[in-house]
PDB file of C-alpha atoms and ligand atoms in Angstrom:
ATOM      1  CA  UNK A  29      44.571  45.517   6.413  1.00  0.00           C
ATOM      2  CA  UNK A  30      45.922  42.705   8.202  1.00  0.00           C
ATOM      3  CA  UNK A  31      44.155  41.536  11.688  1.00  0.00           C
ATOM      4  CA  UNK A  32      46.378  39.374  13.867  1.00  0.00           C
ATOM      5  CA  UNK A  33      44.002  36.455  14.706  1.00  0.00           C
ATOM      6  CA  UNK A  34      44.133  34.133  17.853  1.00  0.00           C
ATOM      7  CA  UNK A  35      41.700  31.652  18.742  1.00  0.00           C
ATOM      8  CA  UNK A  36      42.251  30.359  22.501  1.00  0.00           C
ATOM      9  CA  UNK A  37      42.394  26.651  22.782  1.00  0.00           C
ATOM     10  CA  UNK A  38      43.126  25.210  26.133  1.00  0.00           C
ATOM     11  CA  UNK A  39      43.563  22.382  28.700  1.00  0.00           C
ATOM     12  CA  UNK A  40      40.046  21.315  30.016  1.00  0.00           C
ATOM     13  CA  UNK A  41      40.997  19.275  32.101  1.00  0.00           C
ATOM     14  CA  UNK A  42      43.430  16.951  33.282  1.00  0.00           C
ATOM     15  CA  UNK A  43      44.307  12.710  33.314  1.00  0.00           C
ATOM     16  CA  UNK A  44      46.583  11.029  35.249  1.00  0.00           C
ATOM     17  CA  UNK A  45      50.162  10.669  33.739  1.00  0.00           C
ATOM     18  CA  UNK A  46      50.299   7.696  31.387  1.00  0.00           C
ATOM     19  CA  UNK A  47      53.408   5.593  31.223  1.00  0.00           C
ATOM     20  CA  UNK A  48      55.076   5.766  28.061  1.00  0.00           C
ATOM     21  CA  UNK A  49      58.702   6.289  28.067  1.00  0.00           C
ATOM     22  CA  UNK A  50      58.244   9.774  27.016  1.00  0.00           C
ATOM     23  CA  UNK A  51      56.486  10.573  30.203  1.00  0.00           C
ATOM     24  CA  UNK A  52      58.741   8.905  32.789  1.00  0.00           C
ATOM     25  CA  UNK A  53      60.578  12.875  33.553  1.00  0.00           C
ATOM     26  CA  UNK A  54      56.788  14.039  34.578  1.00  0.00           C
ATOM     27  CA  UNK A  55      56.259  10.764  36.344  1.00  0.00           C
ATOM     28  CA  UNK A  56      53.015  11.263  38.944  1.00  0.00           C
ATOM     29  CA  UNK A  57      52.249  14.633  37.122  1.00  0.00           C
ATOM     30  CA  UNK A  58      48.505  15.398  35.885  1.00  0.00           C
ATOM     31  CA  UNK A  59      48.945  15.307  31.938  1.00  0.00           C
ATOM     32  CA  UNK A  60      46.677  18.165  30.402  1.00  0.00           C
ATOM     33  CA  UNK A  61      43.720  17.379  28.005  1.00  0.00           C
ATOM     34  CA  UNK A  62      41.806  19.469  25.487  1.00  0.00           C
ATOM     35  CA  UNK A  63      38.504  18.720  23.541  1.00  0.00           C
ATOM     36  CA  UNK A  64      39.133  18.387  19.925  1.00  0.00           C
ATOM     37  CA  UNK A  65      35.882  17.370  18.287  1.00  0.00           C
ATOM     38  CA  UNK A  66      34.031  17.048  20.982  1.00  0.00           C
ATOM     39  CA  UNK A  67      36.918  14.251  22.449  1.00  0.00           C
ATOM     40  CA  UNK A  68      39.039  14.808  24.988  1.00  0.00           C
ATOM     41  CA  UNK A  69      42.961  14.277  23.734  1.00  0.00           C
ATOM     42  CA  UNK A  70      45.637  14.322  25.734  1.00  0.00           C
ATOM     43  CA  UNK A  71      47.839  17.503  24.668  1.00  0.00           C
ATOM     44  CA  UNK A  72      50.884  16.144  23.242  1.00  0.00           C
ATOM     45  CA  UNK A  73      54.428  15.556  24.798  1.00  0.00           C
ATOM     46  CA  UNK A  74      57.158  17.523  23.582  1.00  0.00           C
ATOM     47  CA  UNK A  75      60.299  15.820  23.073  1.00  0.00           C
ATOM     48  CA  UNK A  76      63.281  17.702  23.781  1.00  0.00           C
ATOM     49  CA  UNK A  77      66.253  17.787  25.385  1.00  0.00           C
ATOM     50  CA  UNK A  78      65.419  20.617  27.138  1.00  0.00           C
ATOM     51  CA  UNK A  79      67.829  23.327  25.362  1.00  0.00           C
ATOM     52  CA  UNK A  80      67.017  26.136  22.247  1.00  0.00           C
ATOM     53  CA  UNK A  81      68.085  24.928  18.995  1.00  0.00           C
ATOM     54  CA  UNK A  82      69.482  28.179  17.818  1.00  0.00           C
ATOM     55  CA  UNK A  83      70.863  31.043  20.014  1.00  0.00           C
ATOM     56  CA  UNK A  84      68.553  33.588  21.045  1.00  0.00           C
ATOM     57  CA  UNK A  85      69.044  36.534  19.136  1.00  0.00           C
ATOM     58  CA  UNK A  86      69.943  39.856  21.744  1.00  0.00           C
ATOM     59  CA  UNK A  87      67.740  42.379  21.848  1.00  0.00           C
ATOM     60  CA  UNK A  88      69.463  45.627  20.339  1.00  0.00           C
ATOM     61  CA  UNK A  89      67.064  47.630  19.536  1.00  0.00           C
ATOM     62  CA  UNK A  90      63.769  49.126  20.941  1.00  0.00           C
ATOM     63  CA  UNK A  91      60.513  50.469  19.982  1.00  0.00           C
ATOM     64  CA  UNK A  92      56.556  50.001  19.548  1.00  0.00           C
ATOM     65  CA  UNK A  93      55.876  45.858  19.341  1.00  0.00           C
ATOM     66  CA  UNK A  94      52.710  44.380  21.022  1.00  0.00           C
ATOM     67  CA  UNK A  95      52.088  40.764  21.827  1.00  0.00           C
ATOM     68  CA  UNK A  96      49.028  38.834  21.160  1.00  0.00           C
ATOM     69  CA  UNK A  97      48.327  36.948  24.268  1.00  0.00           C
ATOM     70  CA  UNK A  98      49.641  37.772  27.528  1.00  0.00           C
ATOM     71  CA  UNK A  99      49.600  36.075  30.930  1.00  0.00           C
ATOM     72  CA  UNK A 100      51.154  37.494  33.591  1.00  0.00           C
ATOM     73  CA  UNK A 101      53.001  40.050  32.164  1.00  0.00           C
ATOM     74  CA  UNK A 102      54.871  37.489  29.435  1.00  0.00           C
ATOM     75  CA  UNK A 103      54.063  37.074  26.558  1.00  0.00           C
ATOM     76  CA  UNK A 104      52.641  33.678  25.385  1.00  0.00           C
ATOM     77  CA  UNK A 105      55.318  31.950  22.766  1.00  0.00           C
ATOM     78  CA  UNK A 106      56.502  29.156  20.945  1.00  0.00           C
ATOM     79  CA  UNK A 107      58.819  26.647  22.326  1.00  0.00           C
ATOM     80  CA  UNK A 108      62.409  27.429  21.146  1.00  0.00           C
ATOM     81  CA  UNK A 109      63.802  23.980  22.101  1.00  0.00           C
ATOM     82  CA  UNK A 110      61.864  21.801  19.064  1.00  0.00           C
ATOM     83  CA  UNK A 111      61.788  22.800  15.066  1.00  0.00           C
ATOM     84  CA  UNK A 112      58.292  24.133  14.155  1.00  0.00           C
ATOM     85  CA  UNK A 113      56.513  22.347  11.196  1.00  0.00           C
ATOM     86  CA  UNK A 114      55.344  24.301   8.623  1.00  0.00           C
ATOM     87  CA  UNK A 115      53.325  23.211   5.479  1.00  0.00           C
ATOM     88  CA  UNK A 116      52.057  25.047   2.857  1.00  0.00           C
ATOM     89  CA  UNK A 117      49.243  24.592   0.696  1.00  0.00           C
ATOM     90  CA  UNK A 118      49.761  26.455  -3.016  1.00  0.00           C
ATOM     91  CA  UNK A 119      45.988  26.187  -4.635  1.00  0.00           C
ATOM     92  CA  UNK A 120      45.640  29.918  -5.560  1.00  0.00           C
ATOM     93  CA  UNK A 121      48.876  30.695  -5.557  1.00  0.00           C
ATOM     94  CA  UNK A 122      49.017  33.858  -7.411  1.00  0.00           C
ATOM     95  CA  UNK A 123      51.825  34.247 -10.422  1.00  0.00           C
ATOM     96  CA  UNK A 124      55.431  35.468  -9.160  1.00  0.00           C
ATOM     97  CA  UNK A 125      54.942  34.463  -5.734  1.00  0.00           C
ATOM     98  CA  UNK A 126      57.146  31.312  -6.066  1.00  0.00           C
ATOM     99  CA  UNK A 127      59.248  31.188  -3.075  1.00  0.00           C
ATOM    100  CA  UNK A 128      58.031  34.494  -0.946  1.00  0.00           C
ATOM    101  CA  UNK A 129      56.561  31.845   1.830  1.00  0.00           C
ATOM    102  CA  UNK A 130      59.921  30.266   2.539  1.00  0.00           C
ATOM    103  CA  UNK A 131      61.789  33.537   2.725  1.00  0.00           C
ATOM    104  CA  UNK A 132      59.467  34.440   4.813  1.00  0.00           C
ATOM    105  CA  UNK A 133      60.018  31.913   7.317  1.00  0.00           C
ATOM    106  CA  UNK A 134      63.654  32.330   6.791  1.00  0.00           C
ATOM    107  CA  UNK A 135      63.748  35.633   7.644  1.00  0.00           C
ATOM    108  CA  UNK A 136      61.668  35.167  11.064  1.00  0.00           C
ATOM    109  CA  UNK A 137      64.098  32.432  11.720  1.00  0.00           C
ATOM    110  CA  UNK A 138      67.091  34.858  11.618  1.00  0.00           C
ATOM    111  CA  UNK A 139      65.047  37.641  13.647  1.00  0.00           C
ATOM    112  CA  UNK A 140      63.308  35.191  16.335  1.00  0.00           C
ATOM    113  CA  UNK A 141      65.858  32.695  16.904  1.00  0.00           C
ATOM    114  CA  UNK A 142      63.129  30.052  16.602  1.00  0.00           C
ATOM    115  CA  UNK A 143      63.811  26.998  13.977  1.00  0.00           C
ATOM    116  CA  UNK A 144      61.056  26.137  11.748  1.00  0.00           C
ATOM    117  CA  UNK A 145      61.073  23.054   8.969  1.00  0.00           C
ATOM    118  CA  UNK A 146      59.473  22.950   5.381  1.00  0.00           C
ATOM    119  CA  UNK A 147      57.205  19.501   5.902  1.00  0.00           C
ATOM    120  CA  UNK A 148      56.142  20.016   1.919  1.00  0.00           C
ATOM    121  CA  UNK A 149      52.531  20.566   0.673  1.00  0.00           C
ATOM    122  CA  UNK A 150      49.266  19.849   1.999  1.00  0.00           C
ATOM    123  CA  UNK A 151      45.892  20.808   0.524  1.00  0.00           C
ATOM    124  CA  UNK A 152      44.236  21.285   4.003  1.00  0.00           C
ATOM    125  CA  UNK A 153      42.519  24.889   3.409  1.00  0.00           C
ATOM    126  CA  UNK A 154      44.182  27.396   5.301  1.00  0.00           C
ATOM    127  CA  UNK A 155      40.952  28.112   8.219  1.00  0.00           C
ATOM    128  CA  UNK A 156      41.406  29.791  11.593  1.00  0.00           C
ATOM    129  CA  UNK A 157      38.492  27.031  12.632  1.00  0.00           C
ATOM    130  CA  UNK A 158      41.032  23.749  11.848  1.00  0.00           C
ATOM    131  CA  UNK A 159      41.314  21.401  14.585  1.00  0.00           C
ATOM    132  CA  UNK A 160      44.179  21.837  16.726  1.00  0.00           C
ATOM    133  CA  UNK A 161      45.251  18.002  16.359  1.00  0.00           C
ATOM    134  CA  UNK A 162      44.804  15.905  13.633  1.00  0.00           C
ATOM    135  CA  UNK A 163      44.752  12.768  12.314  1.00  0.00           C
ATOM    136  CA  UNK A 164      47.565  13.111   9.360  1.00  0.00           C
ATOM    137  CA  UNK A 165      49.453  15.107  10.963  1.00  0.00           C
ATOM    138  CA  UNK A 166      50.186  12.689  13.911  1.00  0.00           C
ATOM    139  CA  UNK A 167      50.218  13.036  17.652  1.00  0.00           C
ATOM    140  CA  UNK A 168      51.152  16.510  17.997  1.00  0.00           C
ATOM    141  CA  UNK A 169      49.763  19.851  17.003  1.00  0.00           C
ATOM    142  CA  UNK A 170      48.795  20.697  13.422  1.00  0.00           C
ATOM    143  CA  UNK A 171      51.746  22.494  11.662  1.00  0.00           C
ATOM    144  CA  UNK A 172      51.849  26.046  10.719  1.00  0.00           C
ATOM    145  CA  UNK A 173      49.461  25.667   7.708  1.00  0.00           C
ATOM    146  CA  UNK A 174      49.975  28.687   5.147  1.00  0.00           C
ATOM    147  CA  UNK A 175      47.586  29.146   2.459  1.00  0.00           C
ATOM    148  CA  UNK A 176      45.805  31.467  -0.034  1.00  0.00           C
ATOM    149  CA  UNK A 177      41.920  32.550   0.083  1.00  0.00           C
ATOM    150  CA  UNK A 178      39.965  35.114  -1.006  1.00  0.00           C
ATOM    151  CA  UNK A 179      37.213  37.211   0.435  1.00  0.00           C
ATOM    152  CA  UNK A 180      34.261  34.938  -0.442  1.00  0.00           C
ATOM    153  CA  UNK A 181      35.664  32.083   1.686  1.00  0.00           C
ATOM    154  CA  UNK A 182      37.784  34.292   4.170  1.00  0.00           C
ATOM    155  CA  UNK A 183      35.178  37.503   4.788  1.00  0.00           C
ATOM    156  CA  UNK A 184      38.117  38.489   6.977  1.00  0.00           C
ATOM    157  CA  UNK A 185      39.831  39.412   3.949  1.00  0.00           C
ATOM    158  CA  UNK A 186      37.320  41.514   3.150  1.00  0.00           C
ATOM    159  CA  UNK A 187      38.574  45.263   1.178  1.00  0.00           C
ATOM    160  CA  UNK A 188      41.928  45.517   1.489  1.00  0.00           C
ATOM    161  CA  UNK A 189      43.155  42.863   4.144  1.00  0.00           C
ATOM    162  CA  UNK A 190      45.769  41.230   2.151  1.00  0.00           C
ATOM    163  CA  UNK A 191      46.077  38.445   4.847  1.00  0.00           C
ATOM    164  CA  UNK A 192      45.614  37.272   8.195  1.00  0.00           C
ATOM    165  CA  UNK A 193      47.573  35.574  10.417  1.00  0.00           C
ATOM    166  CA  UNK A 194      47.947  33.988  13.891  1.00  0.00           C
ATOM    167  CA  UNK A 195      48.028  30.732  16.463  1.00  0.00           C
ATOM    168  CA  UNK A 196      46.441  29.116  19.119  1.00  0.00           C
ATOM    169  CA  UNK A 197      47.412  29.685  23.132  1.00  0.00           C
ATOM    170  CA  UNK A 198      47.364  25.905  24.462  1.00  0.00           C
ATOM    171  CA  UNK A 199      48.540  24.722  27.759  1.00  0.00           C
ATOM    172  CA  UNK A 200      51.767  22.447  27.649  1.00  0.00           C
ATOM    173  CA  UNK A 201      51.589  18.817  27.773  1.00  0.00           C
ATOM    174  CA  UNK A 202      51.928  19.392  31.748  1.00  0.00           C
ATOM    175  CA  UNK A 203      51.572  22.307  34.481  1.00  0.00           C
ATOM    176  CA  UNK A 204      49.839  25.812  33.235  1.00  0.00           C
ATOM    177  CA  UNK A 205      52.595  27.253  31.770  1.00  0.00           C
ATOM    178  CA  UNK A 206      51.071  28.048  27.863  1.00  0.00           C
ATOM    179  CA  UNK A 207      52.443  27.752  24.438  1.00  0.00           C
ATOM    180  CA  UNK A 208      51.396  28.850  21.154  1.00  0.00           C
ATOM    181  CA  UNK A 209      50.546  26.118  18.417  1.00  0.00           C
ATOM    182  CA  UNK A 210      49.450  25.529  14.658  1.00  0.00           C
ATOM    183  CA  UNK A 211      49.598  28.512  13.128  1.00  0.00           C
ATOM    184  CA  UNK A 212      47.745  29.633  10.642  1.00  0.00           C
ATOM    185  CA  UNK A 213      48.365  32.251   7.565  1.00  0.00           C
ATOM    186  CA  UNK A 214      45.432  33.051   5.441  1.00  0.00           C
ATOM    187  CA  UNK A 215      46.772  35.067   2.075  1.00  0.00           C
ATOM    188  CA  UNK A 216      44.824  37.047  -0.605  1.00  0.00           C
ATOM    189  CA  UNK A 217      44.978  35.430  -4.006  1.00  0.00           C
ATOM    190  CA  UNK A 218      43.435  38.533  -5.506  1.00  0.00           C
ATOM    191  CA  UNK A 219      45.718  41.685  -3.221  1.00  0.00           C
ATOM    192  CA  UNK A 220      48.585  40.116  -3.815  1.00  0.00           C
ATOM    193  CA  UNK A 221      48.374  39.257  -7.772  1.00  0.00           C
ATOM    194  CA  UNK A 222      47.819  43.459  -7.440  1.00  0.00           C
ATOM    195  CA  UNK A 223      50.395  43.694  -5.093  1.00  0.00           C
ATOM    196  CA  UNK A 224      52.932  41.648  -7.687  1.00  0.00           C
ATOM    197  CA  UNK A 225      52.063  43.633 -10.657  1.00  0.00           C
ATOM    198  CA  UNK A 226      53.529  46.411  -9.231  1.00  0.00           C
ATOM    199  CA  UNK A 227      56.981  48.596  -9.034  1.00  0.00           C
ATOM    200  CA  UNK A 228      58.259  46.923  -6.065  1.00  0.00           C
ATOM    201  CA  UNK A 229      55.590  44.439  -5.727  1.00  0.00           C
ATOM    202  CA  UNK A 230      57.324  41.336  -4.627  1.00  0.00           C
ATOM    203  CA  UNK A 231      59.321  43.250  -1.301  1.00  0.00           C
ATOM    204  CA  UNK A 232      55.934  44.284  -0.663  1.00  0.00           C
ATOM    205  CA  UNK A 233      54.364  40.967  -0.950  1.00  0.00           C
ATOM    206  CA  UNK A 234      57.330  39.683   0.930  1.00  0.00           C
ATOM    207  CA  UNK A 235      56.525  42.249   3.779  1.00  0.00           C
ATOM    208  CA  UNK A 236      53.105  41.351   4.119  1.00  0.00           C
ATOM    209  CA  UNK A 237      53.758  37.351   4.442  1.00  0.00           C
ATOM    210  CA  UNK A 238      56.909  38.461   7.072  1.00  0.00           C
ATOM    211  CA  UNK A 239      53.829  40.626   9.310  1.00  0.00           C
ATOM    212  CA  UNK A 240      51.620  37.601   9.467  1.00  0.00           C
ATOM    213  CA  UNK A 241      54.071  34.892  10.379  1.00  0.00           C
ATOM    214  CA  UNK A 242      54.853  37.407  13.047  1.00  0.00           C
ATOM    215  CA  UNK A 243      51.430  37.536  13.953  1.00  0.00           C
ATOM    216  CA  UNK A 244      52.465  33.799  14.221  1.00  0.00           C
ATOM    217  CA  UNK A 245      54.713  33.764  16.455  1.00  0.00           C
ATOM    218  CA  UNK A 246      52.553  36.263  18.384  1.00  0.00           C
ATOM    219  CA  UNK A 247      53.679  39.900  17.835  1.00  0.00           C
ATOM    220  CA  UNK A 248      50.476  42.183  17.584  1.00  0.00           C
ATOM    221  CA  UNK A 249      49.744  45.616  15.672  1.00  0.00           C
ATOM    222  CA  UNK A 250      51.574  48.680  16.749  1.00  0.00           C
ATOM    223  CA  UNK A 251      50.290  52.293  15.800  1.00  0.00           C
ATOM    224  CA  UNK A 252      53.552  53.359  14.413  1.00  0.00           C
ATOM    225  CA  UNK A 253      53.450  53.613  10.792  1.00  0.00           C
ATOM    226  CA  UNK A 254      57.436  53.213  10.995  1.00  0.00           C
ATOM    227  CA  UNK A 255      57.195  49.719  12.013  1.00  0.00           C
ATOM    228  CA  UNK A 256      56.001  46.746   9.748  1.00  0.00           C
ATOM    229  CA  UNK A 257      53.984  45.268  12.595  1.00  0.00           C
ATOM    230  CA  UNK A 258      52.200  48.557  11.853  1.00  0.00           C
ATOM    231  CA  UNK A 259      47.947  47.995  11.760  1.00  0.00           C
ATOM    232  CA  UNK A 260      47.747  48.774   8.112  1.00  0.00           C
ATOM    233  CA  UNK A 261      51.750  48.180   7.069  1.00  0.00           C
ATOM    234  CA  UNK A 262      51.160  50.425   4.460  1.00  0.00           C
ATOM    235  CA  UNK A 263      54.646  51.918   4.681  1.00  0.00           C
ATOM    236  CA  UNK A 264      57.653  49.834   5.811  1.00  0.00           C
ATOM    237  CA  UNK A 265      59.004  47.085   3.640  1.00  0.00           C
ATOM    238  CA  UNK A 266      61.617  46.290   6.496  1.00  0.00           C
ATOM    239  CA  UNK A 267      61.731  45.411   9.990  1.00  0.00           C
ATOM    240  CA  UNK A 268      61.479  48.666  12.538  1.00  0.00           C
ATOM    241  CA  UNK A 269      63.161  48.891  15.665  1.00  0.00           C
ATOM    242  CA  UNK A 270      60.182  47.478  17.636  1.00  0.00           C
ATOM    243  CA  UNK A 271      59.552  44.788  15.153  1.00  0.00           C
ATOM    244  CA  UNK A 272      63.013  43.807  15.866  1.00  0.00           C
ATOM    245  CA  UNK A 273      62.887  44.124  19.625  1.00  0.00           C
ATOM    246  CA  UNK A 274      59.411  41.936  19.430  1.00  0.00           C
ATOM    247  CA  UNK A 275      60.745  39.758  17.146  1.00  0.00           C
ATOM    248  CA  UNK A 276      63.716  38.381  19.189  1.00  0.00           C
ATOM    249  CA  UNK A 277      61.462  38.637  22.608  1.00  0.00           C
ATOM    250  CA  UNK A 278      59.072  36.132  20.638  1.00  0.00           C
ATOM    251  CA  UNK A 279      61.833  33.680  20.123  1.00  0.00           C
ATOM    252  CA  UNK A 280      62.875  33.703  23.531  1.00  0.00           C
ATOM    253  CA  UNK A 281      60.051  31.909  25.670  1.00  0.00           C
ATOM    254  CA  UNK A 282      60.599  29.053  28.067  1.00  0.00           C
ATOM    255  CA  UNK A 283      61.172  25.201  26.883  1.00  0.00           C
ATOM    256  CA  UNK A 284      58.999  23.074  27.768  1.00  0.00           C
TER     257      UNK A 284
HETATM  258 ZN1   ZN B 304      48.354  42.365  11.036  1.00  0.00          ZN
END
């Protein structure tokens, strides 16, 4: 169960640098554009001041971790120097499961080193196919939506695929250095109300949420059943050693 989804979004082409305040540092640089909807939008500006908002976490341990995009040799990440939005939508939110998707977070937090914020509720459906930007959301990239499905809306959830998750590759605002953006975690109303009514259910559950937002944040499947980030995480309830080591290599891309 569990595929690590990533659908590649990227810089089309390129506009001259406009001149708001927030692009006087990249004065005379080509800003990067993407198509959303068939437009062409410039990719956002990050504002930041250029340093990580929480220390990188050291690397102390080692073992099997994959990462979902590559490009030359490094892994493609999110931006440790801004907070990462994340919203949630609860329609089919099964009983008991109160809480498990901000633990969740919490816990990547602590293992990553990367800083993500609670924005509240949404009822966008969680869709690998949502457009990267969006109107309600504002002039940056959609949040990390989480959400609940089931396998007649999600056929990726299909047998027992208790959820999915994963992010787009985009280029930065400028140059070709590439970022990951707005998440997306697709859950399984009906594996997990199983999952829940079981001994142990809810540090199960809590496992399987933790292995898709680290499909998130771009850690892919690893054949060792030791490891949560495991293909079928069937076994471990708690990070492995290469979970760990992926974990705090994913929180420790560039800035922007
Ligand atoms: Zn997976």
């Amino acid at each position: 169960m569990i595929v690590g989804i990533g659908a590649a979004a990227g810089a089309l082409g390129m506009w001259a640098a406009g001149g708001t305040w927030q692009d006087i540092q990249h004065l005379g640089q080509p800003r990067n554009v993407m198509i959303v909807d068939g437009e062409s939008v410039r990719v956002p500006v990050t504002v930041s001041d250029g340093e990580r908002l929480a220390p990188e976490v050291a690397v102390s341990t080692s073992g099997a971790h994959t990462f979902l995009f590559e490009e030359n040799g490094e892994p493609t990440r999110y931006d440790p120097c801004v907070a990462h939005a994340w919203v949630y939508n609860p329609e089919g939110m099964p009983e008991g499961a109160d809480g498990l998707v901000a633990e969740a977070f919490d816990n990547i937090a602590q293992y990553t080193g990367l800083v993500f914020s609670h924005e509240g509720n949404v009822d966008e459906p969680a869709d690998f196919d949502r457009p990267l930007i969006q109107e309600e959301y504002g002039d940056r990239f959609a949040p990390i939506l989480v959400g609940w499905s089931d396998e007649a809306t999600t056929p990726g959830l299909e047998g027992t695929t208790a959820g999915l998750g994963g992010s787009s590759s985009v280029t930065g605002a400028f140059g070709q250095e590439r970022f990951l953006a707005a998440g997306v975690v697709i859950l399984d109303s009906e594996d997990f109300t199983n999952v829940l009514a079981t001994d142990g259910g809810r540090d199960r559950a809590a496992s399987i949420i933790r292995h898709e937002i680290a499909h998130v944040v771009g850690l892919g499947h690893v054949e060792d059943e030791s490891e949560v980030m495991h293909t079928q995480n069937l076994a471990a309830v708690t990070w492995g050693p290469g979970d760990r080591q992926g974990l705090a290599i994913a929180g420790a891309g560039p800035c922007q």
